[in-house]
PDB file of C-alpha atoms and ligand atoms in Angstrom:
ATOM      1  CA  MET A   1      95.433 124.533 115.542  1.00  0.00           C
ATOM      2  CA  ALA A   2      95.057 121.159 113.879  1.00  0.00           C
ATOM      3  CA  THR A   3      97.394 120.343 111.003  1.00  0.00           C
ATOM      4  CA  LYS A   4      95.408 119.572 107.851  1.00  0.00           C
ATOM      5  CA  VAL A   5      96.742 116.325 106.426  1.00  0.00           C
ATOM      6  CA  THR A   6      95.593 114.655 103.204  1.00  0.00           C
ATOM      7  CA  ILE A   7      96.606 111.014 102.933  1.00  0.00           C
ATOM      8  CA  TRP A   8      96.826 109.811  99.339  1.00  0.00           C
ATOM      9  CA  ASN A   9      96.884 106.105  98.615  1.00  0.00           C
ATOM     10  CA  GLU A  10      96.941 104.332  95.299  1.00  0.00           C
ATOM     11  CA  PHE A  11      94.526 101.872  97.031  1.00  0.00           C
ATOM     12  CA  ARG A  12      94.853  99.004  94.568  1.00  0.00           C
ATOM     13  CA  HIS A  13      96.719  96.211  96.419  1.00  0.00           C
ATOM     14  CA  GLU A  14      94.094  96.313  99.176  1.00  0.00           C
ATOM     15  CA  LYS A  15      91.456  95.415  96.594  1.00  0.00           C
ATOM     16  CA  THR A  16      93.380  92.794  94.640  1.00  0.00           C
ATOM     17  CA  LYS A  17      95.781  90.963  97.006  1.00  0.00           C
ATOM     18  CA  ASP A  18      94.211  88.879  99.800  1.00  0.00           C
ATOM     19  CA  ALA A  19      97.146  89.312 102.187  1.00  0.00           C
ATOM     20  CA  VAL A  20      96.926  93.088 101.887  1.00  0.00           C
ATOM     21  CA  LYS A  21      93.125  93.115 102.073  1.00  0.00           C
ATOM     22  CA  LYS A  22      93.330  91.220 105.353  1.00  0.00           C
ATOM     23  CA  LEU A  23      95.764  93.725 106.879  1.00  0.00           C
ATOM     24  CA  TYR A  24      94.165  96.870 105.508  1.00  0.00           C
ATOM     25  CA  PRO A  25      90.528  96.151 104.554  1.00  0.00           C
ATOM     26  CA  GLU A  26      89.736  99.850 104.172  1.00  0.00           C
ATOM     27  CA  GLY A  27      93.152 100.807 102.855  1.00  0.00           C
ATOM     28  CA  MET A  28      96.482 101.814 104.347  1.00  0.00           C
ATOM     29  CA  HIS A  29      95.427 105.469 104.171  1.00  0.00           C
ATOM     30  CA  LYS A  30      92.491 104.741 106.495  1.00  0.00           C
ATOM     31  CA  VAL A  31      94.731 103.069 109.098  1.00  0.00           C
ATOM     32  CA  ILE A  32      97.266 105.924 109.001  1.00  0.00           C
ATOM     33  CA  GLY A  33      94.472 108.513 109.043  1.00  0.00           C
ATOM     34  CA  ASP A  34      92.739 106.934 112.058  1.00  0.00           C
ATOM     35  CA  ALA A  35      96.004 106.781 114.005  1.00  0.00           C
ATOM     36  CA  LEU A  36      96.789 110.417 113.259  1.00  0.00           C
ATOM     37  CA  ALA A  37      93.235 111.556 114.042  1.00  0.00           C
ATOM     38  CA  LYS A  38      93.413 109.807 117.430  1.00  0.00           C
ATOM     39  CA  THR A  39      96.165 112.202 118.561  1.00  0.00           C
ATOM     40  CA  GLY A  40      93.748 115.120 118.213  1.00  0.00           C
ATOM     41  CA  ASP A  41      96.413 117.129 116.382  1.00  0.00           C
ATOM     42  CA  PHE A  42      95.224 116.564 112.820  1.00  0.00           C
ATOM     43  CA  GLU A  43      92.294 117.097 110.486  1.00  0.00           C
ATOM     44  CA  ILE A  44      92.408 114.178 108.058  1.00  0.00           C
ATOM     45  CA  THR A  45      91.265 113.931 104.431  1.00  0.00           C
ATOM     46  CA  LEU A  46      91.602 110.639 102.545  1.00  0.00           C
ATOM     47  CA  ALA A  47      92.260 110.556  98.800  1.00  0.00           C
ATOM     48  CA  ALA A  48      92.800 107.704  96.332  1.00  0.00           C
ATOM     49  CA  LEU A  49      93.870 107.196  92.739  1.00  0.00           C
ATOM     50  CA  ASP A  50      90.397 106.183  91.541  1.00  0.00           C
ATOM     51  CA  ASP A  51      88.671 109.235  93.049  1.00  0.00           C
ATOM     52  CA  PRO A  52      87.814 112.035  90.596  1.00  0.00           C
ATOM     53  CA  GLU A  53      91.033 114.022  89.970  1.00  0.00           C
ATOM     54  CA  HIS A  54      92.704 111.328  92.147  1.00  0.00           C
ATOM     55  CA  GLY A  55      91.033 113.013  95.126  1.00  0.00           C
ATOM     56  CA  LEU A  56      93.457 115.910  94.749  1.00  0.00           C
ATOM     57  CA  THR A  57      91.235 118.720  93.524  1.00  0.00           C
ATOM     58  CA  GLU A  58      92.384 122.342  93.726  1.00  0.00           C
ATOM     59  CA  GLU A  59      90.102 122.704  96.737  1.00  0.00           C
ATOM     60  CA  VAL A  60      91.492 119.686  98.596  1.00  0.00           C
ATOM     61  CA  LEU A  61      95.085 120.768  97.983  1.00  0.00           C
ATOM     62  CA  ALA A  62      94.331 124.358  98.992  1.00  0.00           C
ATOM     63  CA  ASN A  63      93.149 122.920 102.322  1.00  0.00           C
ATOM     64  CA  THR A  64      96.162 120.676 102.854  1.00  0.00           C
ATOM     65  CA  ASP A  65      99.139 121.574 105.040  1.00  0.00           C
ATOM     66  CA  THR A  66     100.872 118.241 104.445  1.00  0.00           C
ATOM     67  CA  LEU A  67     100.179 115.616 101.778  1.00  0.00           C
ATOM     68  CA  VAL A  68     101.152 111.994 102.534  1.00  0.00           C
ATOM     69  CA  TRP A  69     101.788 109.764  99.493  1.00  0.00           C
ATOM     70  CA  TRP A  70     101.746 105.963  99.147  1.00  0.00           C
ATOM     71  CA  GLY A  71     101.864 104.368  95.695  1.00  0.00           C
ATOM     72  CA  HIS A  72     103.371 101.256  94.128  1.00  0.00           C
ATOM     73  CA  CYS A  73     101.894  99.446  91.131  1.00  0.00           C
ATOM     74  CA  ALA A  74     100.060 102.308  89.422  1.00  0.00           C
ATOM     75  CA  HIS A  75     102.483 105.245  89.468  1.00  0.00           C
ATOM     76  CA  GLY A  76     101.994 105.500  85.697  1.00  0.00           C
ATOM     77  CA  GLU A  77      98.259 106.108  86.065  1.00  0.00           C
ATOM     78  CA  VAL A  78      98.733 109.347  87.988  1.00  0.00           C
ATOM     79  CA  LYS A  79      97.842 112.157  85.578  1.00  0.00           C
ATOM     80  CA  GLU A  80     100.564 114.660  84.728  1.00  0.00           C
ATOM     81  CA  GLU A  81      98.218 117.575  85.396  1.00  0.00           C
ATOM     82  CA  ILE A  82      97.711 116.362  88.971  1.00  0.00           C
ATOM     83  CA  VAL A  83     101.473 115.947  89.402  1.00  0.00           C
ATOM     84  CA  ASP A  84     101.891 119.542  88.139  1.00  0.00           C
ATOM     85  CA  ARG A  85      99.282 120.716  90.624  1.00  0.00           C
ATOM     86  CA  VAL A  86     100.878 118.929  93.593  1.00  0.00           C
ATOM     87  CA  GLN A  87     104.346 120.136  92.578  1.00  0.00           C
ATOM     88  CA  GLN A  88     103.190 123.749  92.522  1.00  0.00           C
ATOM     89  CA  ARG A  89     101.551 123.367  95.932  1.00  0.00           C
ATOM     90  CA  VAL A  90     104.803 122.008  97.370  1.00  0.00           C
ATOM     91  CA  LEU A  91     106.773 124.856  95.780  1.00  0.00           C
ATOM     92  CA  GLU A  92     104.388 127.357  97.352  1.00  0.00           C
ATOM     93  CA  GLY A  93     104.741 125.816 100.819  1.00  0.00           C
ATOM     94  CA  MET A  94     102.713 122.589 101.254  1.00  0.00           C
ATOM     95  CA  GLY A  95     104.511 119.707 102.986  1.00  0.00           C
ATOM     96  CA  LEU A  96     104.961 116.322 101.293  1.00  0.00           C
ATOM     97  CA  VAL A  97     105.613 113.042 103.122  1.00  0.00           C
ATOM     98  CA  VAL A  98     106.443 110.182 100.762  1.00  0.00           C
ATOM     99  CA  LEU A  99     106.218 106.648 102.108  1.00  0.00           C
ATOM    100  CA  HIS A 100     108.010 103.468 101.041  1.00  0.00           C
ATOM    101  CA  SER A 101     107.394 102.598  97.349  1.00  0.00           C
ATOM    102  CA  GLY A 102     106.351 106.210  96.790  1.00  0.00           C
ATOM    103  CA  HIS A 103     110.077 106.591  95.972  1.00  0.00           C
ATOM    104  CA  PHE A 104     109.117 105.763  92.367  1.00  0.00           C
ATOM    105  CA  SER A 105     106.077 108.040  92.241  1.00  0.00           C
ATOM    106  CA  LYS A 106     105.934 110.724  89.587  1.00  0.00           C
ATOM    107  CA  ILE A 107     105.649 113.445  92.212  1.00  0.00           C
ATOM    108  CA  PHE A 108     108.715 112.325  94.212  1.00  0.00           C
ATOM    109  CA  ARG A 109     110.865 111.981  91.103  1.00  0.00           C
ATOM    110  CA  ARG A 110     109.596 115.328  89.838  1.00  0.00           C
ATOM    111  CA  MET A 111     110.478 117.072  93.092  1.00  0.00           C
ATOM    112  CA  LEU A 112     113.921 115.447  93.331  1.00  0.00           C
ATOM    113  CA  GLY A 113     114.913 115.371  89.668  1.00  0.00           C
ATOM    114  CA  THR A 114     116.624 111.971  89.833  1.00  0.00           C
ATOM    115  CA  ASN A 115     115.507 108.403  89.064  1.00  0.00           C
ATOM    116  CA  CYS A 116     115.082 107.468  92.748  1.00  0.00           C
ATOM    117  CA  SER A 117     115.961 103.835  91.953  1.00  0.00           C
ATOM    118  CA  LEU A 118     117.137 101.387  94.619  1.00  0.00           C
ATOM    119  CA  LYS A 119     117.730  97.689  95.351  1.00  0.00           C
ATOM    120  CA  TRP A 120     114.998  95.558  96.930  1.00  0.00           C
ATOM    121  CA  ARG A 121     114.371  92.041  98.214  1.00  0.00           C
ATOM    122  CA  GLU A 122     111.302  90.554  99.840  1.00  0.00           C
ATOM    123  CA  VAL A 123     112.154  87.801 102.328  1.00  0.00           C
ATOM    124  CA  ALA A 124     110.657  89.253 105.561  1.00  0.00           C
ATOM    125  CA  GLU A 125     114.047  90.214 106.976  1.00  0.00           C
ATOM    126  CA  ARG A 126     114.769  92.274 110.076  1.00  0.00           C
ATOM    127  CA  GLU A 127     115.347  96.016 109.752  1.00  0.00           C
ATOM    128  CA  ARG A 128     116.773  98.466 112.237  1.00  0.00           C
ATOM    129  CA  LEU A 129     116.289 102.140 111.443  1.00  0.00           C
ATOM    130  CA  TRP A 130     118.976 104.082 113.301  1.00  0.00           C
ATOM    131  CA  ASN A 131     117.976 107.516 114.510  1.00  0.00           C
ATOM    132  CA  LEU A 132     120.700 109.891 113.313  1.00  0.00           C
ATOM    133  CA  ALA A 133     118.923 113.079 114.389  1.00  0.00           C
ATOM    134  CA  PRO A 134     117.627 112.663 117.952  1.00  0.00           C
ATOM    135  CA  SER A 135     117.077 116.410 118.362  1.00  0.00           C
ATOM    136  CA  HIS A 136     115.030 116.754 115.171  1.00  0.00           C
ATOM    137  CA  PRO A 137     111.240 117.222 115.550  1.00  0.00           C
ATOM    138  CA  ILE A 138     110.665 114.230 113.236  1.00  0.00           C
ATOM    139  CA  THR A 139     112.268 111.855 115.756  1.00  0.00           C
ATOM    140  CA  GLU A 140     110.555 113.249 118.844  1.00  0.00           C
ATOM    141  CA  GLY A 141     109.603 110.321 121.085  1.00  0.00           C
ATOM    142  CA  ILE A 142     111.684 107.851 119.087  1.00  0.00           C
ATOM    143  CA  GLY A 143     114.622 106.224 120.809  1.00  0.00           C
ATOM    144  CA  GLU A 144     117.954 105.190 119.368  1.00  0.00           C
ATOM    145  CA  TYR A 145     116.361 103.020 116.720  1.00  0.00           C
ATOM    146  CA  ILE A 146     113.141 101.494 115.400  1.00  0.00           C
ATOM    147  CA  GLU A 147     113.230  97.752 114.929  1.00  0.00           C
ATOM    148  CA  LEU A 148     110.909  96.027 112.468  1.00  0.00           C
ATOM    149  CA  PRO A 149     111.023  92.213 112.616  1.00  0.00           C
ATOM    150  CA  ASN A 150     109.783  91.606 109.067  1.00  0.00           C
ATOM    151  CA  THR A 151     110.289  94.001 106.203  1.00  0.00           C
ATOM    152  CA  GLU A 152     111.022  94.222 102.539  1.00  0.00           C
ATOM    153  CA  MET A 153     114.661  95.288 102.097  1.00  0.00           C
ATOM    154  CA  TYR A 154     115.561  98.509 100.293  1.00  0.00           C
ATOM    155  CA  GLY A 155     119.265  98.909  99.603  1.00  0.00           C
ATOM    156  CA  GLU A 156     121.725 101.521  98.416  1.00  0.00           C
ATOM    157  CA  ARG A 157     122.489 103.065  96.189  1.00  0.00           C
ATOM    158  CA  PHE A 158     119.274 105.047  96.428  1.00  0.00           C
ATOM    159  CA  ASP A 159     119.435 107.438  93.476  1.00  0.00           C
ATOM    160  CA  ILE A 160     118.412 110.667  95.197  1.00  0.00           C
ATOM    161  CA  PRO A 161     120.120 114.042  95.470  1.00  0.00           C
ATOM    162  CA  GLU A 162     122.037 114.569  98.713  1.00  0.00           C
ATOM    163  CA  PRO A 163     119.308 115.049 101.367  1.00  0.00           C
ATOM    164  CA  ASP A 164     119.266 118.366 103.227  1.00  0.00           C
ATOM    165  CA  LYS A 165     119.263 116.243 106.359  1.00  0.00           C
ATOM    166  CA  LEU A 166     119.489 112.521 106.920  1.00  0.00           C
ATOM    167  CA  ILE A 167     117.191 111.415 109.742  1.00  0.00           C
ATOM    168  CA  PHE A 168     117.338 107.589 109.626  1.00  0.00           C
ATOM    169  CA  VAL A 169     119.692 105.008 108.178  1.00  0.00           C
ATOM    170  CA  SER A 170     118.474 101.402 107.990  1.00  0.00           C
ATOM    171  CA  TRP A 171     120.433  98.235 108.509  1.00  0.00           C
ATOM    172  CA  PHE A 172     118.999  94.998 107.135  1.00  0.00           C
ATOM    173  CA  GLU A 173     119.519  91.421 108.196  1.00  0.00           C
ATOM    174  CA  GLY A 174     120.922  90.605 104.761  1.00  0.00           C
ATOM    175  CA  GLY A 175     123.673  93.216 105.115  1.00  0.00           C
ATOM    176  CA  GLU A 176     122.425  96.180 103.078  1.00  0.00           C
ATOM    177  CA  VAL A 177     122.000  99.716 104.368  1.00  0.00           C
ATOM    178  CA  PHE A 178     119.609 102.428 103.206  1.00  0.00           C
ATOM    179  CA  ARG A 179     118.901 106.121 103.772  1.00  0.00           C
ATOM    180  CA  SER A 180     115.445 105.577 105.270  1.00  0.00           C
ATOM    181  CA  GLY A 181     114.540 109.051 106.459  1.00  0.00           C
ATOM    182  CA  CYS A 182     115.519 112.012 104.296  1.00  0.00           C
ATOM    183  CA  VAL A 183     114.543 115.649 104.420  1.00  0.00           C
ATOM    184  CA  PHE A 184     114.537 117.897 101.353  1.00  0.00           C
ATOM    185  CA  GLU A 185     113.448 121.483 100.772  1.00  0.00           C
ATOM    186  CA  ARG A 186     112.020 122.492  97.425  1.00  0.00           C
ATOM    187  CA  GLY A 187     110.788 126.028  96.858  1.00  0.00           C
ATOM    188  CA  ASN A 188     108.899 126.971 100.027  1.00  0.00           C
ATOM    189  CA  GLY A 189     107.961 123.370 100.826  1.00  0.00           C
ATOM    190  CA  ARG A 190     109.422 120.637 102.971  1.00  0.00           C
ATOM    191  CA  ILE A 191     109.599 117.019 101.846  1.00  0.00           C
ATOM    192  CA  PHE A 192     110.221 113.954 104.010  1.00  0.00           C
ATOM    193  CA  TYR A 193     110.862 110.511 102.568  1.00  0.00           C
ATOM    194  CA  PHE A 194     110.241 107.645 105.019  1.00  0.00           C
ATOM    195  CA  ARG A 195     111.040 104.096 103.946  1.00  0.00           C
ATOM    196  CA  PRO A 196     108.829 101.709 105.977  1.00  0.00           C
ATOM    197  CA  GLY A 197     105.455 100.677 104.587  1.00  0.00           C
ATOM    198  CA  HIS A 198     105.513  97.523 102.483  1.00  0.00           C
ATOM    199  CA  GLU A 199     101.900  96.499 101.967  1.00  0.00           C
ATOM    200  CA  THR A 200     102.135  92.820 102.995  1.00  0.00           C
ATOM    201  CA  TYR A 201     103.469  93.548 106.503  1.00  0.00           C
ATOM    202  CA  PRO A 202     101.543  95.330 109.298  1.00  0.00           C
ATOM    203  CA  ILE A 203     104.001  98.256 109.212  1.00  0.00           C
ATOM    204  CA  PHE A 204     101.336 100.953 109.517  1.00  0.00           C
ATOM    205  CA  TYR A 205     100.146  99.496 112.827  1.00  0.00           C
ATOM    206  CA  ASN A 206     103.608  99.979 114.383  1.00  0.00           C
ATOM    207  CA  GLU A 207     103.390 102.766 116.986  1.00  0.00           C
ATOM    208  CA  GLN A 208     106.867 104.143 116.278  1.00  0.00           C
ATOM    209  CA  VAL A 209     106.311 104.235 112.523  1.00  0.00           C
ATOM    210  CA  LEU A 210     103.026 106.065 113.090  1.00  0.00           C
ATOM    211  CA  LYS A 211     104.747 108.463 115.498  1.00  0.00           C
ATOM    212  CA  VAL A 212     107.360 109.350 112.867  1.00  0.00           C
ATOM    213  CA  ILE A 213     104.614 109.897 110.266  1.00  0.00           C
ATOM    214  CA  ALA A 214     102.708 112.139 112.692  1.00  0.00           C
ATOM    215  CA  ASN A 215     105.843 114.094 113.613  1.00  0.00           C
ATOM    216  CA  SER A 216     106.784 114.548 109.964  1.00  0.00           C
ATOM    217  CA  CYS A 217     103.276 115.711 109.027  1.00  0.00           C
ATOM    218  CA  LYS A 218     103.640 118.452 111.635  1.00  0.00           C
ATOM    219  CA  TRP A 219     107.207 119.357 110.725  1.00  0.00           C
ATOM    220  CA  CYS A 220     106.551 119.525 106.978  1.00  0.00           C
ATOM    221  CA  ALA A 221     103.261 121.415 107.382  1.00  0.00           C
ATOM    222  CA  GLN A 222     102.841 124.569 105.366  1.00  0.00           C
ATOM    223  CA  THR A 223     103.880 127.736 107.187  1.00  0.00           C
ATOM    224  CA  VAL A 224     103.746 130.117 104.202  1.00  0.00           C
ATOM    225  CA  LYS A 225     101.819 130.032 100.946  1.00  0.00           C
ATOM    226  CA  ILE A 226     103.766 131.862  98.272  1.00  0.00           C
ATOM    227  CA  SER A 227     103.137 131.098  94.633  1.00  0.00           C
ATOM    228  CA  THR A 228     106.247 131.525  92.532  1.00  0.00           C
ATOM    229  CA  VAL A 229     104.589 130.824  89.165  1.00  0.00           C
ATOM    230  CA  ASN A 230     103.830 134.442  88.374  1.00  0.00           C
ATOM    231  CA  ALA A 231     106.275 136.028  90.784  1.00  0.00           C
ATOM    232  CA  PRO A 232     107.112 139.649  89.860  1.00  0.00           C
ATOM    233  CA  HIS A 233     110.458 139.586  88.090  1.00  0.00           C
ATOM    234  CA  CYS A 234     111.224 143.188  87.103  1.00  0.00           C
ATOM    235  CA  PRO A 235     110.367 145.367  90.073  1.00  0.00           C
ATOM    236  CA  GLU A 236     110.551 149.133  90.374  1.00  0.00           C
ATOM    237  CA  PRO A 237     113.586 149.979  92.581  1.00  0.00           C
ATOM    238  CA  LEU A 238     112.874 150.693  96.241  1.00  0.00           C
ATOM    239  CA  GLU A 239     115.507 153.465  96.252  1.00  0.00           C
ATOM    240  CA  LYS A 240     116.125 156.146  93.648  1.00  0.00           C
ATOM    241  CA  ILE A 241     118.953 154.941  91.381  1.00  0.00           C
ATOM    242  CA  GLU A 242     121.393 157.533  90.025  1.00  0.00           C
ATOM    243  CA  GLU A 243     121.321 157.680  86.212  1.00  0.00           C
ATOM    244  CA  LYS A 244     123.910 155.370  84.610  1.00  0.00           C
ATOM    245  CA  ASP A 245     125.346 154.585  81.185  1.00  0.00           C
ATOM    246  CA  ILE A 246     122.456 152.433  80.092  1.00  0.00           C
ATOM    247  CA  VAL A 247     124.315 150.594  77.285  1.00  0.00           C
ATOM    248  CA  PHE A 248     127.039 148.631  79.118  1.00  0.00           C
ATOM    249  CA  GLY A 249     127.819 150.378  82.372  1.00  0.00           C
ATOM    250  CA  SER A 250     131.447 150.918  83.278  1.00  0.00           C
ATOM    251  CA  ALA A 251     132.243 148.058  85.724  1.00  0.00           C
ATOM    252  CA  GLY A 252     134.658 150.543  87.330  1.00  0.00           C
ATOM    253  CA  ILE A 253     136.666 151.031  84.113  1.00  0.00           C
ATOM    254  CA  SER A 254     137.388 154.672  83.207  1.00  0.00           C
ATOM    255  CA  GLN A 255     136.694 154.385  79.431  1.00  0.00           C
ATOM    256  CA  THR A 256     133.080 154.803  78.427  1.00  0.00           C
ATOM    257  CA  ALA A 257     131.463 152.294  76.090  1.00  0.00           C
ATOM    258  CA  ASP A 258     131.807 154.475  72.950  1.00  0.00           C
ATOM    259  CA  LYS A 259     135.630 154.722  73.424  1.00  0.00           C
ATOM    260  CA  LEU A 260     136.117 150.963  73.576  1.00  0.00           C
TER     261      LEU A 260
HETATM  262 ZN1  LIG B   1     107.234  97.395  99.045  1.00  0.00          ZN
END
């Protein structure tokens, strides 16, 4: 069965910066979506910041197994109510794949609870993403490393909680390193952060980058849908419980509460 993937893009740089427009005339989300659709394994929905409800209506999210997120200059314009909605979907089981500058998105910071700050430099330097988890489904078909000749550098310290699993570590020509592929679990959902994707380089045409995105969309995809918002919290016991001192209980001490 096809994995239902919604690709969310802020979709602003493609309209305002010539260099980005040239690379991604219809948006980065379109290029990623077309590549994923070509595999035959995905049903793709595209969503953008300027769409009504940012393209993330209740209906769209209900029909999403994995949400992919790219944002950069307009994180602040994402409405809190949509962030709440996406957060709840992740907690109930939807997957979330956050790309590149999405590290500063409201949804990523909400899910992780830290500032998610990092160092950066843009001088088209070489990056090598070392594959630390060759047996993980996210790195299926990826060799020892992915090499990108021209990238923006992201450097440590990346202010994130300890990942549940580290999948890639990047080395940069200028000497910095960075945790470029990180897996987190939150509630019933899986989150994958993947670093590549600066808008002025043709990163989303790189076959290995696209392969990792495809693999992660499958691996993060929703397998259960369990809302924990109104979860029952005071259930009737499954077994009959023998009557006890209802005031304090005894904790194994021989005195009863009224003798203390
Ligand atoms: Zn960037």
